[in-house]
Short mmCIF file of C-alpha atoms in Angstrom, two decimals:
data_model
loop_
_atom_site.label_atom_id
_atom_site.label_comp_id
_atom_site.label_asym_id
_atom_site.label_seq_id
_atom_site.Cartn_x
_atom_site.Cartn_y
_atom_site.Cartn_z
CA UNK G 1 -8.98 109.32 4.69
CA UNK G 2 -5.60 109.31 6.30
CA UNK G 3 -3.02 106.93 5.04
CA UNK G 4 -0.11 105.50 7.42
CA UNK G 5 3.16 105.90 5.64
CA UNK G 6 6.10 104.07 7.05
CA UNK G 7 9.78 103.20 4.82
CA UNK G 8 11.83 99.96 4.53
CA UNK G 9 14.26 101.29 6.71
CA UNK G 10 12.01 100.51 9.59
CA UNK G 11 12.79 96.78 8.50
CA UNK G 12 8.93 96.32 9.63
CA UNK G 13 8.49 92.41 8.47
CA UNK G 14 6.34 92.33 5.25
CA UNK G 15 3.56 89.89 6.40
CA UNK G 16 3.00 92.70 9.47
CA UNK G 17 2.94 95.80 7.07
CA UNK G 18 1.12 93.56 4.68
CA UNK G 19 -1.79 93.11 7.43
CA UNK G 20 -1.57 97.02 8.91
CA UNK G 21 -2.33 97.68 5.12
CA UNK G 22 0.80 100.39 5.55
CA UNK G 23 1.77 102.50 2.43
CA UNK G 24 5.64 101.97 2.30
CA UNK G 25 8.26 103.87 0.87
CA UNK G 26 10.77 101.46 -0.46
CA UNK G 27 14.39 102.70 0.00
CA UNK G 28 16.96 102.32 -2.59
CA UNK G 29 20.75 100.79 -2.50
CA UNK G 30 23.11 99.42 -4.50
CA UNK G 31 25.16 96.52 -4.64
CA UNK G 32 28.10 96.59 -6.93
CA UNK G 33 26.59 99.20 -9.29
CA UNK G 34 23.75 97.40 -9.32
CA UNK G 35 20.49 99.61 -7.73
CA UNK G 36 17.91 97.64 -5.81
CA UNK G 37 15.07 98.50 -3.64
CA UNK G 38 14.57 96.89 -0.28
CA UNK G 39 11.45 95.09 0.50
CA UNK G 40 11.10 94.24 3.94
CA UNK G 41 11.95 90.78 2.97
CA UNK G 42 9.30 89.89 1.04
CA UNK G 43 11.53 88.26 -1.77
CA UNK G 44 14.27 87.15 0.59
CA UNK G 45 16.53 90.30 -0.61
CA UNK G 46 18.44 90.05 3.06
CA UNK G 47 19.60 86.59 1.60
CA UNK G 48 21.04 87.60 -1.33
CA UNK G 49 22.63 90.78 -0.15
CA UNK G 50 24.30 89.28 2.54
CA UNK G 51 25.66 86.27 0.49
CA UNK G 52 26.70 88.51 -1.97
CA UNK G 53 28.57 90.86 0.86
CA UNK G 54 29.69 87.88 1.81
CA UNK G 55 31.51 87.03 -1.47
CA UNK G 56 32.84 90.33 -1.46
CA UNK G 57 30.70 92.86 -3.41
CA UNK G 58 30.67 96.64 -1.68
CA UNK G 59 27.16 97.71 -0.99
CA UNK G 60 25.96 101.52 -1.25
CA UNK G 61 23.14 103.15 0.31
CA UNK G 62 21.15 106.47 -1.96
CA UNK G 63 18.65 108.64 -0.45
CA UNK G 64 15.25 109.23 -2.76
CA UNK G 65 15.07 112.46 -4.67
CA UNK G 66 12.34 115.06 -5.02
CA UNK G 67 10.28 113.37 -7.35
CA UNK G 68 10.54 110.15 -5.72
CA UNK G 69 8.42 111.40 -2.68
CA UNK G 70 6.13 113.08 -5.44
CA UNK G 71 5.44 110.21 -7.01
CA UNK G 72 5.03 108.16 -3.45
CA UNK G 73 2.39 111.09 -1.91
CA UNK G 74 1.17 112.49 -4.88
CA UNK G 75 -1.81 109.76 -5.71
CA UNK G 76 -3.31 109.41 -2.41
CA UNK G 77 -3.16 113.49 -2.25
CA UNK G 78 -5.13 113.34 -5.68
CA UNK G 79 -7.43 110.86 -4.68
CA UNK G 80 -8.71 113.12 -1.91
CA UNK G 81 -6.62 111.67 1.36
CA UNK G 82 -4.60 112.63 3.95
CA UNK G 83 -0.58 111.49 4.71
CA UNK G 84 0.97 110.75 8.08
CA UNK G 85 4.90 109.46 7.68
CA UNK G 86 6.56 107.99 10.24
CA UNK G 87 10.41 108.18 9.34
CA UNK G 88 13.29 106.91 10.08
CA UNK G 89 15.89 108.74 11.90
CA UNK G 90 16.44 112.20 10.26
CA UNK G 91 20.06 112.90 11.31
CA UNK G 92 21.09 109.58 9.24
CA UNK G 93 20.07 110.82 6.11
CA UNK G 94 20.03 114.12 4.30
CA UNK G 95 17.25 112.66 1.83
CA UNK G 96 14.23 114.40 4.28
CA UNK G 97 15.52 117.81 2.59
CA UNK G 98 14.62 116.22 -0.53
CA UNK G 99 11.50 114.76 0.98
CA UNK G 100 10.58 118.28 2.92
CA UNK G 101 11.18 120.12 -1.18
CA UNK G 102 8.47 117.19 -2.07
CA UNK G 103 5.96 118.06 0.78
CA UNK G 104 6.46 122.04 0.12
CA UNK G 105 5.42 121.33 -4.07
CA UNK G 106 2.36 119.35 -3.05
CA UNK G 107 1.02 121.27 -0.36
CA UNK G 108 1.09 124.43 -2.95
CA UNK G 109 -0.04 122.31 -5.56
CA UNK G 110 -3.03 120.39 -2.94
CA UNK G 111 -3.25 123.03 -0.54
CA UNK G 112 -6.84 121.35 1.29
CA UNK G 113 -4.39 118.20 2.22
CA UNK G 114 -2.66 117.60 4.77
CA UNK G 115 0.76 116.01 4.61
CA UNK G 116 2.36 115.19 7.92
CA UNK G 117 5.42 113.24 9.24
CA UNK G 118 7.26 112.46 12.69
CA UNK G 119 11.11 111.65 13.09
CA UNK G 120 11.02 108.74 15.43
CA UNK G 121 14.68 109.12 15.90
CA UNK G 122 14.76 105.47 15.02
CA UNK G 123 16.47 103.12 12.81
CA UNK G 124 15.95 99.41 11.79
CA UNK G 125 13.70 97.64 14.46
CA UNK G 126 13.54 100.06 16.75
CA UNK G 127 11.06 102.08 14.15
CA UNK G 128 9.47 98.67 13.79
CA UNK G 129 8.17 98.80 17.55
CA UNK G 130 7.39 102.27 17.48
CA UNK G 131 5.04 101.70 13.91
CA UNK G 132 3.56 98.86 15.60
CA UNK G 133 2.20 101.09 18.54
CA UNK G 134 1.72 103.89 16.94
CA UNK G 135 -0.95 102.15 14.14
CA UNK G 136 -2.61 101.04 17.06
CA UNK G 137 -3.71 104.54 17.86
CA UNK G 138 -3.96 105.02 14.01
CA UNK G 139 -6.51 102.11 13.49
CA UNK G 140 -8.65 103.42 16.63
CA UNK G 141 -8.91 106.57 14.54
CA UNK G 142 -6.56 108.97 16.36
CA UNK G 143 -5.94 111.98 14.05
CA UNK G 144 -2.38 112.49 12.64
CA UNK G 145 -1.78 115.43 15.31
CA UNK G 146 -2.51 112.54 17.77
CA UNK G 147 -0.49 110.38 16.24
CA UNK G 148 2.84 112.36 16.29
CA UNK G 149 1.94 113.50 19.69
CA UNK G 150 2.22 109.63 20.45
CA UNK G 151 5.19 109.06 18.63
CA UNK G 152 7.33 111.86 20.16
CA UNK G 153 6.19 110.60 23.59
CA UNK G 154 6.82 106.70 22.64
CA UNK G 155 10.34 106.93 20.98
CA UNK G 156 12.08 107.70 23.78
CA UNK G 157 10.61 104.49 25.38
CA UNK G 158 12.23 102.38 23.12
CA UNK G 159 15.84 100.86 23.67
CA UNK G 160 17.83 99.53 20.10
CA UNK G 161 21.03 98.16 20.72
CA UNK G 162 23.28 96.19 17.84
CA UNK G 163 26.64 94.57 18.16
CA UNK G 164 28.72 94.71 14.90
CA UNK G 165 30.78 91.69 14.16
CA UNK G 166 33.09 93.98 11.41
CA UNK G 167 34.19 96.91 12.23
CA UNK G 168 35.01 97.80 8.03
CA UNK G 169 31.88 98.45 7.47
CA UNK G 170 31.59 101.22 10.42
CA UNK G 171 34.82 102.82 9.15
CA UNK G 172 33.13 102.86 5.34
CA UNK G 173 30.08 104.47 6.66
CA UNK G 174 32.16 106.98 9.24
CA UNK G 175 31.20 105.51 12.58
CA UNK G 176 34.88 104.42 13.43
CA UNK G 177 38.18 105.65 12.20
CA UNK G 178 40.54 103.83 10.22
CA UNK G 179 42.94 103.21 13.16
CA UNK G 180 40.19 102.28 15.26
CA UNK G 181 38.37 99.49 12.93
CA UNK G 182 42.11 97.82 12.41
CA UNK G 183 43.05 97.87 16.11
CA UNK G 184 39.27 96.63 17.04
CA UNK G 185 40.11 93.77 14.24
CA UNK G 186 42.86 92.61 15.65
CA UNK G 187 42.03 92.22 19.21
CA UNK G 188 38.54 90.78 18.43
CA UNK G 189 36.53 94.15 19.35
CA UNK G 190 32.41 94.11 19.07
CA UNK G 191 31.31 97.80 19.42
CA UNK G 192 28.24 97.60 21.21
CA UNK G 193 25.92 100.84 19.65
CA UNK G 194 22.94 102.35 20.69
CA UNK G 195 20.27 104.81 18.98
CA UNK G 196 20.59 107.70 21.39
CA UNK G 197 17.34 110.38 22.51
CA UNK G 198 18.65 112.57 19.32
CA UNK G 199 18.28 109.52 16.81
CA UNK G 200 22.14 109.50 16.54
CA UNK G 201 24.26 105.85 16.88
CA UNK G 202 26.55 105.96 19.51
CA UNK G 203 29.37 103.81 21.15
CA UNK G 204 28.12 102.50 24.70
CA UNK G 205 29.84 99.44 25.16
CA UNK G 206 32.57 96.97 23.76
CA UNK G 207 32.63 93.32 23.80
CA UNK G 208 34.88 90.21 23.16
CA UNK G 209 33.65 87.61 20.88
CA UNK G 210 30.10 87.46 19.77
CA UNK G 211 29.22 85.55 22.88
CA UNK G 212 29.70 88.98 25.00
CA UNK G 213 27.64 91.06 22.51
CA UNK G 214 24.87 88.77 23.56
CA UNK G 215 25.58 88.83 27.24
CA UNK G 216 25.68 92.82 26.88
CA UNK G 217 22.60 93.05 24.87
CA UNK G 218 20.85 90.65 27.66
CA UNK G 219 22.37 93.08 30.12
CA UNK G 220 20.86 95.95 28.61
CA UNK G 221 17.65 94.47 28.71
CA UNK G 222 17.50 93.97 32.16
CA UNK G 223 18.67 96.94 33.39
CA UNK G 224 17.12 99.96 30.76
CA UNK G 225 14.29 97.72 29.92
CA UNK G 226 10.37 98.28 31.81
CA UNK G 227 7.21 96.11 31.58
CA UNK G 228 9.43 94.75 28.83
CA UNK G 229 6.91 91.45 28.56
CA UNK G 230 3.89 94.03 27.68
CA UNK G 231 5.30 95.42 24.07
CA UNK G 232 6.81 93.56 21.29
CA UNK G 233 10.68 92.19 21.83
CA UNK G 234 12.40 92.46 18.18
CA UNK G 235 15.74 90.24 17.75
CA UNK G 236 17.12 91.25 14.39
CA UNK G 237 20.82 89.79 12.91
CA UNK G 238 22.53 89.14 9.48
CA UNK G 239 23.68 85.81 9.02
CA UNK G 240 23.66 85.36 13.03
CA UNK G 241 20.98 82.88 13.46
CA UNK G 242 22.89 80.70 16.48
CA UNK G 243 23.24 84.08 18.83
CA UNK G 244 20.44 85.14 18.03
CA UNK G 245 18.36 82.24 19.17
CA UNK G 246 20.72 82.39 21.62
CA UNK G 247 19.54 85.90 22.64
CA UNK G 248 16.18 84.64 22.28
CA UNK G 249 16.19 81.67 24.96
CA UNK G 250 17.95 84.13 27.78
CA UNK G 251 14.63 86.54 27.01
CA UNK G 252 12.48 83.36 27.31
CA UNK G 253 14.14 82.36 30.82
CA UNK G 254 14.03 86.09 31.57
CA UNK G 255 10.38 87.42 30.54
CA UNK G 256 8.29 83.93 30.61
CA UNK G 257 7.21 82.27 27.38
CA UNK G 258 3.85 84.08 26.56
CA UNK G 259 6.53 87.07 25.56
CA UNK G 260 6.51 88.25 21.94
CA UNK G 261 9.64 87.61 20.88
CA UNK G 262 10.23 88.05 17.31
CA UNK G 263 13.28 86.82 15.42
CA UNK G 264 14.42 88.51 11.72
CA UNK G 265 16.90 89.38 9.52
CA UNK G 266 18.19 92.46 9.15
CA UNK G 267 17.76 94.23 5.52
CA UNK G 268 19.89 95.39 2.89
CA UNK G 269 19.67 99.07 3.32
CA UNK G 270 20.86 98.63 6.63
CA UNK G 271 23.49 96.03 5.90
CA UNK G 272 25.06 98.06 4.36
CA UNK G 273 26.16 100.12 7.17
CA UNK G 274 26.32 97.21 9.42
CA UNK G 275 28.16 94.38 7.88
CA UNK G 276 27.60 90.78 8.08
CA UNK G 277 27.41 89.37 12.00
CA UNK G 278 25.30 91.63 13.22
CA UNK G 279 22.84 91.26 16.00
CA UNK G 280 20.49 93.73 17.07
CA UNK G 281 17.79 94.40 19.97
CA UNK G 282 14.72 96.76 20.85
CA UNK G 283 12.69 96.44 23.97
CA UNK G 284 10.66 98.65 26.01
CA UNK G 285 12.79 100.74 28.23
CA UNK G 286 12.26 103.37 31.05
CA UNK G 287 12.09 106.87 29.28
CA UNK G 288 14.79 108.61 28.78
CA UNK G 289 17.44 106.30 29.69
CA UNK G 290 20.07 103.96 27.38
#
């Protein structure tokens, strides 16, 4: 049998994974020395995190090690099945070289297996709507050749946008400079960032005041977006329910109101990066552009 791995990074909601029957990687941080694993918000971790971040403590993210894939692939490889992985994006974390050491071991060690993954140059919700497709393909019994075949075709269909209330948190993580996230402070700056067709983050937009983030995010919608009303619209924030409901009605108006418009937090993993006041977007969008 082939099992459909996915990772908490894809901040996939846990009553959805919990009904695709997904096997899930959990991915670790910490939070002032403390280490935690996310959980796709099953015990309301994006709550605590973010109150905690709040009151000041300084989140870190950790990548797995060796033995933590082991010990993720190793019992469905034993029990006789197959592994496809959908990842998150590989240029954001240099844990897949631990994960890659993992798959090398157990394909010597179960050489009849078969242990596959895809990079679907994706972070956050933007893997969300890509796992959500792609175990549609998996559940009508596509192979895992067929399913990365899918994958590599569908990410670049997919549009995720964020605006970032606090720039700190990009400077901590290397996204801005120094000079940069105290200028951008000061004059009330929103970076508006975008997962680009190499699974980077990239600047493509500014914005004053969290009002504009939303008008851009709208904006990017309408113009990059295609049969947008046909796939899944994913609103994600931390601590930003007003815009993002906000967000929300404008799709409503925009795309009717049979639309699937889903409305989460983000998680801790990648609040960490992010920051409190963060609001997020993916949508279907015409290939190859953002």
């Amino acid at each position: 049998m082939l099992k459909f791995f996915i990772d908490t990074n894809s901040e996939l909601w846990y009553e959805t994974a919990d009904k695709m029957n997904c096997e899930i990687i959990n991915m670790p941080y910490c939070l002032d020395g403390e280490l935690l694993q996310a959980d796709l918000g099953r015990n309301k971790d994006y709550i605590k995190f973010f109150e905690r971040v709040k009151n000041g403590a300084v989140p870190t993210t950790c990548g797995l090690n060796k033995q933590n894939y082991i010990e993720y692939f190793e019992p469905h490889l034993k029990n006789g099945d197959d592994i496809i992985y959908l990842t998150f994006s590989q240029k954001l974390s240099n844990t897949f070289e631990y994960m890659k050491q993992a798959i090398a071991d157990l394909k010597g060690k179960y050489p009849e297996r078969a242990i596959s993954y895809v990079d679907t140059r994706q972070i956050s919700i933007g893997i969300s709507l890509i796992i959500i497709k792609a175990y549609e393909q998996y559940k009508a019994g596509a192979t895992a050749e067929e399913i990365i075949e899918f994958v590599e075709r569908f990410r670049d269909e997919v549009g995720t946008y964020f605006g970032v209330d606090d720039l700190m948190h990009l400077k901590r993580g290397g996204r801005v400079s120094p000079t940069t996230a105290v200028i951008g402070t000061l004059l009330g700056v929103k970076p508006i960032l975008v997962l680009d067709s190499t699974g980077s983050i990239v600047k493509c937009a500014t914005a004053r005041r969290m009002s504009g983030v939303v008008k851009s995010l709208f904006d990017n919608v309408k113009k990059y977006g295609e049969n947008v009303a046909d796939y899944p619209v994913i609103i994600a924030h931390a601590m930003q329910e007003q815009y993002a409901n906000e967000l929300k009605d404008l799709l409503v108006e925009y795309l009717g109101v049979d639309a699937d418009i889903r409305v989460q937090y983000i998680g801790p993993t990648i609040g960490t990066h992010c920051g409190v006041g963060t609001i997020g977007i993916t949508f279907h969008k015409k290939a190859g552009k953002f």
